[in-house]
Coordinates of C-alpha atoms and ligand atoms in Angstrom, one line a residue:
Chain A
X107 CA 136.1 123.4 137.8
X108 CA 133.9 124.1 134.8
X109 CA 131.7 122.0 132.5
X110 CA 134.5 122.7 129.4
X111 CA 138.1 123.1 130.4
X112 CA 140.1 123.8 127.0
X113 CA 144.1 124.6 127.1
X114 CA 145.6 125.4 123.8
X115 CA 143.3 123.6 121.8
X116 CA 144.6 123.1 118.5
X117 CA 143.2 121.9 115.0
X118 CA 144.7 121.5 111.7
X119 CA 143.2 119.9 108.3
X120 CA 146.0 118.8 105.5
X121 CA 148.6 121.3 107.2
X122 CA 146.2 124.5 107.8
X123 CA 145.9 125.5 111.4
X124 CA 142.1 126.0 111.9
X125 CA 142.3 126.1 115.6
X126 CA 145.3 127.9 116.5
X127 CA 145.3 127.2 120.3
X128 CA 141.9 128.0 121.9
X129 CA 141.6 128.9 126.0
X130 CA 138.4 128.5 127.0
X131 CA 136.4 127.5 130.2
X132 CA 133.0 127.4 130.3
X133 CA 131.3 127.4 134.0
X134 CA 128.3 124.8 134.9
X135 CA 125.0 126.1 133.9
X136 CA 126.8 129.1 131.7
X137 CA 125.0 129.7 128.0
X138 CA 128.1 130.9 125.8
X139 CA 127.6 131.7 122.2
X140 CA 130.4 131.2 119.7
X141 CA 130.3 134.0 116.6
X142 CA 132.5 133.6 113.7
X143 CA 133.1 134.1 110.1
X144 CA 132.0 131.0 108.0
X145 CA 134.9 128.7 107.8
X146 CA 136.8 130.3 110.5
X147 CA 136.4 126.7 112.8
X148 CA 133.2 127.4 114.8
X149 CA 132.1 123.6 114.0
X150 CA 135.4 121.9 114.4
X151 CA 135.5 123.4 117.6
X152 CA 132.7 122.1 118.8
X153 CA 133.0 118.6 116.8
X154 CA 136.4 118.6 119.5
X155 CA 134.1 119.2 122.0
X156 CA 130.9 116.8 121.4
X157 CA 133.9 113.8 120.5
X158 CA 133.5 113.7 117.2
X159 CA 137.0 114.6 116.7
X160 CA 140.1 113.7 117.9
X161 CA 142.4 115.0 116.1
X162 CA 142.6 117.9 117.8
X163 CA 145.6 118.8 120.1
X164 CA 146.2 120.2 123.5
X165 CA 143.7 119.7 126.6
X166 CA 140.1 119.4 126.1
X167 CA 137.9 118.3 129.1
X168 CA 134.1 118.2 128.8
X169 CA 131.6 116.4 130.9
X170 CA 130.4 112.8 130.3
X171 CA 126.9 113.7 129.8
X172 CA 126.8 115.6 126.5
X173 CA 124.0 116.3 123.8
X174 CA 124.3 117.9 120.2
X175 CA 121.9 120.0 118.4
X176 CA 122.9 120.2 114.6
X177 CA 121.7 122.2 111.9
X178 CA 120.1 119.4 110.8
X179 CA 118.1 117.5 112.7
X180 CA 119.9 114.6 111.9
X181 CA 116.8 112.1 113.1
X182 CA 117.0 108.7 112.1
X183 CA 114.8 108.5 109.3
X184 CA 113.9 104.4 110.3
X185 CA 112.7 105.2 113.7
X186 CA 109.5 107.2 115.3
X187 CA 109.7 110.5 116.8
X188 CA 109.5 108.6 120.4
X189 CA 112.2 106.4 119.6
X190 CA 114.1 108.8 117.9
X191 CA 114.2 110.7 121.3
X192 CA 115.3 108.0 123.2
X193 CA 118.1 106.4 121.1
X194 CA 120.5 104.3 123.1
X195 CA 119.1 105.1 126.3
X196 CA 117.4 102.2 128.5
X197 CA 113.4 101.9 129.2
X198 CA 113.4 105.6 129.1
X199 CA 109.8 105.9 127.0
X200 CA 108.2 107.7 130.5
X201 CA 111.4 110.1 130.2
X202 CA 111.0 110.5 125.9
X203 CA 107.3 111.0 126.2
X204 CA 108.1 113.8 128.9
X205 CA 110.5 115.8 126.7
X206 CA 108.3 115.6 123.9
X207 CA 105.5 116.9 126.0
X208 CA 108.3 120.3 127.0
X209 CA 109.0 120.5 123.3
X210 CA 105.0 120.5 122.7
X211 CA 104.9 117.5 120.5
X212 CA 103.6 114.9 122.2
X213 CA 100.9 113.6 119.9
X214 CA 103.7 113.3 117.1
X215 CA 105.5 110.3 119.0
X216 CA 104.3 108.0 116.6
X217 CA 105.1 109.5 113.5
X218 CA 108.1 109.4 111.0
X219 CA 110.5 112.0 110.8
X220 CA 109.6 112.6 107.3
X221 CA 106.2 114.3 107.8
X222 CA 107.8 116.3 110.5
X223 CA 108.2 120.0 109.4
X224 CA 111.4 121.7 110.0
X225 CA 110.8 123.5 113.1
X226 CA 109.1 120.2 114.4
X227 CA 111.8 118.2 113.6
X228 CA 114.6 120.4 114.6
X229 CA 112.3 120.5 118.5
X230 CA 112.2 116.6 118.6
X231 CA 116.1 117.1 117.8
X232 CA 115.6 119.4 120.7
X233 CA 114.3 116.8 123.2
X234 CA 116.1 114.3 121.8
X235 CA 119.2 116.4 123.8
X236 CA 117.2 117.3 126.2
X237 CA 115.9 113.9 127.8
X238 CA 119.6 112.9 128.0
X239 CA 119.8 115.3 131.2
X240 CA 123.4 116.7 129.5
X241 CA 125.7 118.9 131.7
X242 CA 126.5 120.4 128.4
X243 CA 124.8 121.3 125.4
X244 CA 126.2 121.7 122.1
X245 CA 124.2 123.7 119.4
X246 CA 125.9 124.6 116.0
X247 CA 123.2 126.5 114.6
X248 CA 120.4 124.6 115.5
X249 CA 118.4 127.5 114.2
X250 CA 119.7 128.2 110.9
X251 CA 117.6 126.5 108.6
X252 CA 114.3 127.7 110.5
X253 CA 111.8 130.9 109.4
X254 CA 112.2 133.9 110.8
X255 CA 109.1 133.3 113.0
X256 CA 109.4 129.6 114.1
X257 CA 113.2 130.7 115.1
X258 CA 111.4 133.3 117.6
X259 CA 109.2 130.5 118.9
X260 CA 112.2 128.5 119.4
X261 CA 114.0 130.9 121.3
X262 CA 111.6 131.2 124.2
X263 CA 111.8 127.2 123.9
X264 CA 115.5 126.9 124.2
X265 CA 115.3 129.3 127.0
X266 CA 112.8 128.1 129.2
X267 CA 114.4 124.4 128.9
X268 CA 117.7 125.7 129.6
X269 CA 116.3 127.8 132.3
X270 CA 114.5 124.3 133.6
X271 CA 117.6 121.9 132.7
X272 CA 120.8 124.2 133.6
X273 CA 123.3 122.6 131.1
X274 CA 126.4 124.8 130.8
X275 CA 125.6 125.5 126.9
X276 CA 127.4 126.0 124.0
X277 CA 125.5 128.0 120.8
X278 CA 127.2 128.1 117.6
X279 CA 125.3 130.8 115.7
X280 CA 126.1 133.2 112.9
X281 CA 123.4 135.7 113.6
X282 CA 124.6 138.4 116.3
X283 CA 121.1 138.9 117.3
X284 CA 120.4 135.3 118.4
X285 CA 123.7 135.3 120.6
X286 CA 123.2 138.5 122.3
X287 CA 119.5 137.5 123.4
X288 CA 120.1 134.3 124.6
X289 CA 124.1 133.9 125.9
X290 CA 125.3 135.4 129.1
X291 CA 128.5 135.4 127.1
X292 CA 129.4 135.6 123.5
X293 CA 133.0 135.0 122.2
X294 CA 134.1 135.8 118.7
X295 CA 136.7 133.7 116.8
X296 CA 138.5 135.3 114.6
X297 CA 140.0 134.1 110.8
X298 CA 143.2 133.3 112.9
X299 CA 142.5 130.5 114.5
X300 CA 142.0 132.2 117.9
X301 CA 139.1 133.5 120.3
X302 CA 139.9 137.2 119.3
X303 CA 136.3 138.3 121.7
X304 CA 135.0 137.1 125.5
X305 CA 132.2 139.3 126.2
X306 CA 129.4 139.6 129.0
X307 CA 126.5 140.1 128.2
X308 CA 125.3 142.0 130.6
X309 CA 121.4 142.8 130.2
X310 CA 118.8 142.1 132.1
X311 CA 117.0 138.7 131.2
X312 CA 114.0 138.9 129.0
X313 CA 116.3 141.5 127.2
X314 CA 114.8 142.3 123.5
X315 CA 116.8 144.4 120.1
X316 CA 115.6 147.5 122.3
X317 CA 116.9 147.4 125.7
X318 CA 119.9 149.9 126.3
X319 CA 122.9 148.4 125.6
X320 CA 122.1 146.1 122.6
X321 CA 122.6 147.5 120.4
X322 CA 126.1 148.7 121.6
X323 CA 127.2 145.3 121.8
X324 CA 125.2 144.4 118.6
X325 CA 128.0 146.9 116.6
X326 CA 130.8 145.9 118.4
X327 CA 130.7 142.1 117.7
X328 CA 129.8 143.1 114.0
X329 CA 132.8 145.3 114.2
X330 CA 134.4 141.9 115.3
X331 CA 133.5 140.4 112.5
X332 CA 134.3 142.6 109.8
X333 CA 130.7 143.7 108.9
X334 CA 129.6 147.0 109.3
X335 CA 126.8 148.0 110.6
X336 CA 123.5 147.5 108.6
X337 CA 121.8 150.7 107.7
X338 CA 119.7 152.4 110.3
X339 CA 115.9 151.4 109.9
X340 CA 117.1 147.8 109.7
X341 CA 118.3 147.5 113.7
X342 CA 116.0 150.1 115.0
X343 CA 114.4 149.3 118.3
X344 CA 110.9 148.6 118.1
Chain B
X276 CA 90.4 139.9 89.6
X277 CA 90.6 143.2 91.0
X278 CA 94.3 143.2 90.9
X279 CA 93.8 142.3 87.3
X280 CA 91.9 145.3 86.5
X281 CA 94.0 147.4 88.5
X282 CA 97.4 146.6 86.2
X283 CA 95.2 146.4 83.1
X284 CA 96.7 142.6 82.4
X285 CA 94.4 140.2 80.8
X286 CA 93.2 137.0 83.1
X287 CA 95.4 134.2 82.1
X288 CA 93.2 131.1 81.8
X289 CA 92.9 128.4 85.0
X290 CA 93.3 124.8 85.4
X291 CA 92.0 123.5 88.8
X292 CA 95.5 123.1 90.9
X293 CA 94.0 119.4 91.9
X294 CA 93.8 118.0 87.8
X295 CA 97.7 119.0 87.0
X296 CA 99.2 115.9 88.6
X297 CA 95.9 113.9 88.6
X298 CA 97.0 110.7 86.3
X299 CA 94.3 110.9 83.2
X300 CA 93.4 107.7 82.8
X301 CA 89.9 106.0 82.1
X302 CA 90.8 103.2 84.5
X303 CA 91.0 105.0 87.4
X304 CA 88.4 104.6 89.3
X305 CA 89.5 100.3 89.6
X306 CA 91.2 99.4 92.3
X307 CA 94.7 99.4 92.0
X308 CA 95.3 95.4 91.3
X309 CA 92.6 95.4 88.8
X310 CA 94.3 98.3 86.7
X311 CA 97.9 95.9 86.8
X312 CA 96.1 92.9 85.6
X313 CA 94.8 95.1 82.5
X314 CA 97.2 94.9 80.2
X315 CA 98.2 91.1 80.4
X316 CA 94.2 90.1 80.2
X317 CA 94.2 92.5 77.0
X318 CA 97.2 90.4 75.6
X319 CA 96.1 87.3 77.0
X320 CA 92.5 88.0 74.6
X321 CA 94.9 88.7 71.7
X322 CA 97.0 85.7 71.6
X323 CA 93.2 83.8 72.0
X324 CA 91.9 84.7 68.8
X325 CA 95.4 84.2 67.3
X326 CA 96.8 81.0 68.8
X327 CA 97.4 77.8 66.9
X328 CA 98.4 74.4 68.3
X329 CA 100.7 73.5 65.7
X330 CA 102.8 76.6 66.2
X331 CA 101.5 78.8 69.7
X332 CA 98.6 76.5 71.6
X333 CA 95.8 79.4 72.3
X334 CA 95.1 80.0 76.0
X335 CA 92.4 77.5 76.1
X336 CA 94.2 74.9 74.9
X337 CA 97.3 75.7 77.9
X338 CA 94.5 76.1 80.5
X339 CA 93.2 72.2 79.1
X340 CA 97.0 71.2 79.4
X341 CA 97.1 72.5 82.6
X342 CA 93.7 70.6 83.7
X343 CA 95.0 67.6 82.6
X344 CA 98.3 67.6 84.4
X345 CA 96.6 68.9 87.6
X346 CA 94.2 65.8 87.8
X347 CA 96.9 63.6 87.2
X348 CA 98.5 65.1 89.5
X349 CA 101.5 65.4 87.8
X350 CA 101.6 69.1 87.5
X351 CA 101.7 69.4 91.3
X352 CA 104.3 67.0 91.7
X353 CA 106.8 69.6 89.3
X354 CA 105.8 72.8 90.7
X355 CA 106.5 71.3 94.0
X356 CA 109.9 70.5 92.8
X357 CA 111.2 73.9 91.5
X358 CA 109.6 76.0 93.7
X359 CA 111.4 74.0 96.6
X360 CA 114.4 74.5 94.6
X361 CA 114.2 77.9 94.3
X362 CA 113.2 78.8 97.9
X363 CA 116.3 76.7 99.2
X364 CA 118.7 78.1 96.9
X365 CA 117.4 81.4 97.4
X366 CA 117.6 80.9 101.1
X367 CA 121.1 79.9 100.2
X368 CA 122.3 82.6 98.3
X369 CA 120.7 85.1 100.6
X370 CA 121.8 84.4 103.5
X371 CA 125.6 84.0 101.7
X372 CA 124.6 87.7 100.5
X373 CA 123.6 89.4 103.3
X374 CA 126.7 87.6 105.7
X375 CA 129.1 89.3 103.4
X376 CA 128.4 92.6 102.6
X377 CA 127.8 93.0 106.5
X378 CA 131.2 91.4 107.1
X379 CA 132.8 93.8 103.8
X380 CA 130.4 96.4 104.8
X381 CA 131.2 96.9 108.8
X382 CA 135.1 95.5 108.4
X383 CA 138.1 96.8 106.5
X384 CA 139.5 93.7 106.7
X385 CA 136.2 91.9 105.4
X386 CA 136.1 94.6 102.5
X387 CA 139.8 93.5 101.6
X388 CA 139.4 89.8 101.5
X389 CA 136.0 89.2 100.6
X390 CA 135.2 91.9 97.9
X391 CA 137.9 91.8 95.3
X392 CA 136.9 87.7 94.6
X393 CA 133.3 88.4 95.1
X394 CA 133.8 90.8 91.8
X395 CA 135.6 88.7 90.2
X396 CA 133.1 85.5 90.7
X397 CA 130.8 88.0 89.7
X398 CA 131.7 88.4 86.6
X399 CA 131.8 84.7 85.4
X400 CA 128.4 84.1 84.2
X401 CA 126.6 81.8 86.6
X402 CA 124.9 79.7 84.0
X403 CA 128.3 78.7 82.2
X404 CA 129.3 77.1 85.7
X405 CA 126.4 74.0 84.5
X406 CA 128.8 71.6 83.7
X407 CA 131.2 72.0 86.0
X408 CA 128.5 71.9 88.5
X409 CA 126.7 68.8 86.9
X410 CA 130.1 67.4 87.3
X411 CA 131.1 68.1 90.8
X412 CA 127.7 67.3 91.9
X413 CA 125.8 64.9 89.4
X414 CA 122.6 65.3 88.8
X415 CA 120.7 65.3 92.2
X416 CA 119.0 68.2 93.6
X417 CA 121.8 69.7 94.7
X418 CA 124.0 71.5 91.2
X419 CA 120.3 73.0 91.0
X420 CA 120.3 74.3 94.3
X421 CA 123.5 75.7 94.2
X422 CA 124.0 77.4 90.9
X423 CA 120.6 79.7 92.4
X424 CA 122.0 79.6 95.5
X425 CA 125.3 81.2 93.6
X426 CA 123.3 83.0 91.1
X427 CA 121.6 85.0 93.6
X428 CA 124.1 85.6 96.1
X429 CA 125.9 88.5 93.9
X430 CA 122.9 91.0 93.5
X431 CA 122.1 91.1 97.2
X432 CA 125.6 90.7 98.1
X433 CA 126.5 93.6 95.9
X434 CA 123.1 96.1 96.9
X435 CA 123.6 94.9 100.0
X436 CA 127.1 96.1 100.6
X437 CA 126.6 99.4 98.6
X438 CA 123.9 100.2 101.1
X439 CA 126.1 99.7 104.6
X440 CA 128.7 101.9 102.8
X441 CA 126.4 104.4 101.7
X442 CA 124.6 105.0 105.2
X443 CA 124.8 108.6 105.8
X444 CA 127.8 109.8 108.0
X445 CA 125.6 111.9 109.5
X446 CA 123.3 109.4 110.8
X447 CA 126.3 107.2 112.3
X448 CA 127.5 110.2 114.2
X449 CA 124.1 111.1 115.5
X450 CA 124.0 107.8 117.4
X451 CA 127.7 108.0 117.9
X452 CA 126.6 111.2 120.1
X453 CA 123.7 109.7 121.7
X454 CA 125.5 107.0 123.4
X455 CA 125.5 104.2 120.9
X456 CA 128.3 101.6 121.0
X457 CA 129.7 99.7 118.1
X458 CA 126.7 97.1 118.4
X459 CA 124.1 99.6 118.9
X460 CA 125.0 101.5 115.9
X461 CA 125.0 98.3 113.3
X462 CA 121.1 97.6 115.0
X463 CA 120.1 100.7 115.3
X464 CA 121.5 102.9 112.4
X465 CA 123.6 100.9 109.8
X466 CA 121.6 97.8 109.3
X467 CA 117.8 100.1 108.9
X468 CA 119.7 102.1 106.8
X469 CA 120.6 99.3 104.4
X470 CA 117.4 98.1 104.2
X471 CA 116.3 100.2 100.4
X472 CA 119.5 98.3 99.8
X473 CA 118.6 95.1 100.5
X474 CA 115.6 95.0 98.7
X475 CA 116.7 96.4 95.5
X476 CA 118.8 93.5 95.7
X477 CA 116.3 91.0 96.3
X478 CA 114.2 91.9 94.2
X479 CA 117.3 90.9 91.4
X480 CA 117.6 87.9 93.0
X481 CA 114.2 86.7 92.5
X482 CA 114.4 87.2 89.0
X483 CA 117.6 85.5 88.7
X484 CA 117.0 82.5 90.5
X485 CA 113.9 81.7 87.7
X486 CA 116.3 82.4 85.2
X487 CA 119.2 80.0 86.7
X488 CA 116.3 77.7 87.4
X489 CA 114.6 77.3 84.0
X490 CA 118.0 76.4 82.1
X491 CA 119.5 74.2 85.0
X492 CA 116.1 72.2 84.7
X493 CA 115.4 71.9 81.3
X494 CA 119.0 70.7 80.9
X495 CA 119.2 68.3 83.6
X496 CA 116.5 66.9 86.0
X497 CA 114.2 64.3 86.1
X498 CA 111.3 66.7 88.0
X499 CA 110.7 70.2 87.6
X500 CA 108.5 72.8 85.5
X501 CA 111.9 72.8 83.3
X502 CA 111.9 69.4 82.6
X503 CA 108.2 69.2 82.3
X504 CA 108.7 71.7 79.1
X505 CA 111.5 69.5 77.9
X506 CA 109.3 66.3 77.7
X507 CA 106.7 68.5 76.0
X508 CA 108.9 69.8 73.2
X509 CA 109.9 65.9 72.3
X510 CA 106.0 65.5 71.2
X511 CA 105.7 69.0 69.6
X512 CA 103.5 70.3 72.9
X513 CA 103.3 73.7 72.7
X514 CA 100.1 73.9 75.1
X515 CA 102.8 72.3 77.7
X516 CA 105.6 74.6 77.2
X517 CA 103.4 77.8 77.0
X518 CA 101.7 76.5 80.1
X519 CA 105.0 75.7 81.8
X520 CA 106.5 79.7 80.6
X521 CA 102.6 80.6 81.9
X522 CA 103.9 79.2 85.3
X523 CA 107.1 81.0 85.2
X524 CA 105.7 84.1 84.6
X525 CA 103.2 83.7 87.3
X526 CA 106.1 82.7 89.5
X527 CA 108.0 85.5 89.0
X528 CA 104.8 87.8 89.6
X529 CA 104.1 86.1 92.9
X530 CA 107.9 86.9 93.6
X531 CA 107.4 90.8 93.3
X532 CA 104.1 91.3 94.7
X533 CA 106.5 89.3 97.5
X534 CA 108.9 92.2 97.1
X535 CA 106.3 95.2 97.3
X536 CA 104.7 93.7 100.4
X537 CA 108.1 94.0 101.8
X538 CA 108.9 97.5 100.8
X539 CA 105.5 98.4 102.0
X540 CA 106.3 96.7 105.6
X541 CA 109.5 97.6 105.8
X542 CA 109.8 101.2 104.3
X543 CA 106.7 102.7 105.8
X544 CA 109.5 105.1 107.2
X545 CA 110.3 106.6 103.5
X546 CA 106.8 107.7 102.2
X547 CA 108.4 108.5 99.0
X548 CA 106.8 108.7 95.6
X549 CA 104.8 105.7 94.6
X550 CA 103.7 105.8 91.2
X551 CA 101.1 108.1 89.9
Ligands
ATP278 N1 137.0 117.0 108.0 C1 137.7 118.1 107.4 N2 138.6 117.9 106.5 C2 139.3 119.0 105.9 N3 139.0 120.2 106.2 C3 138.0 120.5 107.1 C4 137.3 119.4 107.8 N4 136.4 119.9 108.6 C5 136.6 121.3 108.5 N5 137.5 121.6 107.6 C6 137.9 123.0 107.3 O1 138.1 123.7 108.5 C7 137.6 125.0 108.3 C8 136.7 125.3 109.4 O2 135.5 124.5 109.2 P1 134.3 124.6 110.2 O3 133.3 123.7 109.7 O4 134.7 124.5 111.6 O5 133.8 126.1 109.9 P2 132.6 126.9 110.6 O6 133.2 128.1 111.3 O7 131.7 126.0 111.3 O8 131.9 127.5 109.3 P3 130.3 127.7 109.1 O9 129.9 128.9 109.8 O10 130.2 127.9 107.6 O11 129.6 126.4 109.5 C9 137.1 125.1 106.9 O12 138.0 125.7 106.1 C10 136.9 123.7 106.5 O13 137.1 123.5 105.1
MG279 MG1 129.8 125.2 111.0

């Protein structure tokens, strides 16, 4: 049994098949990454999964405990950092201040989420999923909106937590890159409606844009996707 | 300035980055309160060396008024009258506010039965409801009370409401995702996030409820800083009524230094802009 079951998952908006029957199973502990064009259904896939939507139809099972990484934060403005973290859970301030500590912000409990910065708020965002101990995590590009350096920093972040926490997770991502390095899987869905890619990633851990076989797998997803590769000099291994 | 020399531009001149936003004022080294009460004293100096008693009592003369009434202890005996007016209609029409645009604001079926007659009552003008009040009531405490109580009910009512509906979606399905429950998300999310709200409309209501209260005074009551002015204009006291509009005015001040405090307390989360 895995931590997401899906059967013929379908999804339409006003009469426009979005989701044209997705088959999916995700196994406990697995990191998957979803690729796809923009507006191919990436999100509303994983709306369907998180419970924000259920309009959906077909069979969709996920676990009880669940957590969401969005783009944006999404803190609540009205509430600390600490409290922020531990929103609708019960005397769990030991627990909050804990995650906060794994995200490295544990001096920042007290503040607001406006004087956060973006990579600080997107890592309270970060152990606000976290401290819920989820079986699985959804991510729909929690990373977008960061720098190219902090999104680096975050990386190691996500992977050491996962790597601490073994939620079967779920990554959302536009950037190739990002899935190869952190997924053990990456699937690509096409315009369609449908998963038209399940790879395995198979490198070793700790992989980087040089080890053999990246970039392999780096120009067949973007073959996937109807980009061709980027110039040479621009993927080069360092 | 090497980079200058090396493209051969001329050195466009500098400002210090610190003056461009600096507010150039020669006040500003007072305290903050100090620099607000500026620009009544300067008017309050003006109307001094201008004021007559026949036509606009000076300053001095109010201030005397005001002595006089204060040691009879007459003046005391008014003020206690409207403000106690005021705070229970207020209280009133709060309360009545709030209760609504959470039951229109969380319920479809509040929205549908309460907010179609709330615009409509909104848009009869309070103050032309006097004599049917006066009649349904008399002339007790009570058609005071009420008209404010109605008076202010609308702005917070209508703030109010606009603030519930325009909590961020995004917010609501953040604690949706974290576990919160129907009750949960009204305390936690909805209600915090219709605070700004709230406040814009109290602040409204404030100033109507010295508005309702002045004319329902001055046109019926036996007590009252209204009816206080009305005695005075019977013997031509302009000292009186300017001192009477002098308490208004410091009423309504008290009422929005009420208001900032509030802000400040409650929406230490926004740190927004403040004022230069
Ligand atoms: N609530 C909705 N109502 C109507 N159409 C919607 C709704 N949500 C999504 N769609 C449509 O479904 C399609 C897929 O949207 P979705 O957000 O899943 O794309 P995405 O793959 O996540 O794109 P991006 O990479 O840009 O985030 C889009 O065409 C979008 O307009
Ligand atoms: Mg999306």
């Amino acid at each position: 049994m895995g931590a997401v079951v899906a059967e013929n998952v379908r999804r339409s908006f006003d009469g426009r098949e979005v989701l044209a029957g997705i088959d999916l199973t995700i196994g406990p502990g697995e990191f998957v990454a979803l690729l796809g064009r923009s507006g191919s259904g990436k999100s509303t896939l994983l709306r369907a999964m998180a419970g924000l939507d259920s309009g959906y139809t077909g069979r969709l099972r996920v676990p009880g405990k669940r957590s969401v990484v969005f783009q944006e934060h999404r803190l609540l403005p009205w509430k600390r950092v600490l409290d922020n973290v531990t929103l609708g859970l019960r005397n769990a301030t030991a627990q909050g201040r804990a995650a906060l500590g794994e995200v490295g912000l544990a001096q920042h409990e007290r503040a607001w989420p406006v004087t956060l910065s973006g990579g600080e708020a997107q890592r309270v965002a970060l152990a606000r999923a976290l401290v819920r101990e989820p079986d699985l995590l959804l991510l729909d590009e929690p990373f977008g909106a960061l720098d190219a350096l902090t999104r680096i920093r975050m990386h190691a972040l996500l992977q050491e937590l996962c790597g601490k926490h073994e939620p079967a997770v779920f990554l959302v991502t536009h950037d190739v890159d990002e899935a190869i390095l952190l997924a053990s899987r990456v699937l690509v869905l096409s315009a369609n409606g449908r998963l038209a890619l399940d790879l395995p990633v198979d490198l070793p851990a700790g992989r980087d844009r040089g080890t053999p076989g990246f970039a392999a797998l780096r120009a067949r997803l973007l073959t996937e996707l109807g980009v061709s590769e980027e110039p040479a000099g621009v993927s080069v291994a360092r | 300035m090497a980079l200058t020399q090396a493209t051969g531009a001329a050195a466009p001149p500098l400002v210090d980055a610190s003056a461009i936003h600096r507010p150039r004022t020669l006040l500003v080294k007072l305290p903050r309160p100090v620099r607000r009460a500026g620009g009544p004293l300067l008017l309050l100096l003006l109307w001094q060396l201008l004021g007559d008693g026949r036509i606009l009592a000076p300053p001095s003369a109010v201030l005397a008024a005001g002595w006089e009434l204060a040691e009879t202890g007459e003046l005391g005996v008014h003020l206690l009258a409207s403000l106690t007016r005021v705070a229970q209609g207020l209280a009133l029409g709060i309360a009545a506010g709030v209760l609504f645009a959470v039951l229109a604001g969380l319920f479809r079926s509040g929205e549908d039965l309460l907010d179609s007659s709330l615009q409509i009552l909104r848009a009869l003008p309070t103050l032309g409801l006097l004599p049917l009040v006066i009649i349904w009531f008399g002339v007790g405490e009570l058609p005071k009370v009420a008209l404010v109580a109605y008076g202010t009910m609308f702005p917070v009512y209508i703030n109010t409401y606009a603030a519930i509906r325009g909590v961020d979606a995004k917010h609501v399905e953040s604690g949706q995702t974290f576990g919160l429950g129907r009750a949960g998300l009204i305390r936690h999310v909805i209600l915090p996030g219709a605070v700004p709200g709230f406040l814009v409309g109290l602040r409204f209501a404030l100033t109507s409820s010295w508005l309702i209260m002045i004319i329902a005074e001055q046109l019926n009551a036996t007590s009252g800083i209204g009816y206080l002015m009305n005695q005075a204009q019977s013997w031509y006291r302009t000292d009186i009524i300017v001192l009477g509009l002098l308490i208004y005015g410091v009423l309504g001040l008290g009422a929005d230094v009420l208001v900032r405090f509030l802000e400040r307390r409650l929406l230490t989360w926004r740190h927004g802009f403040g004022g230069a």
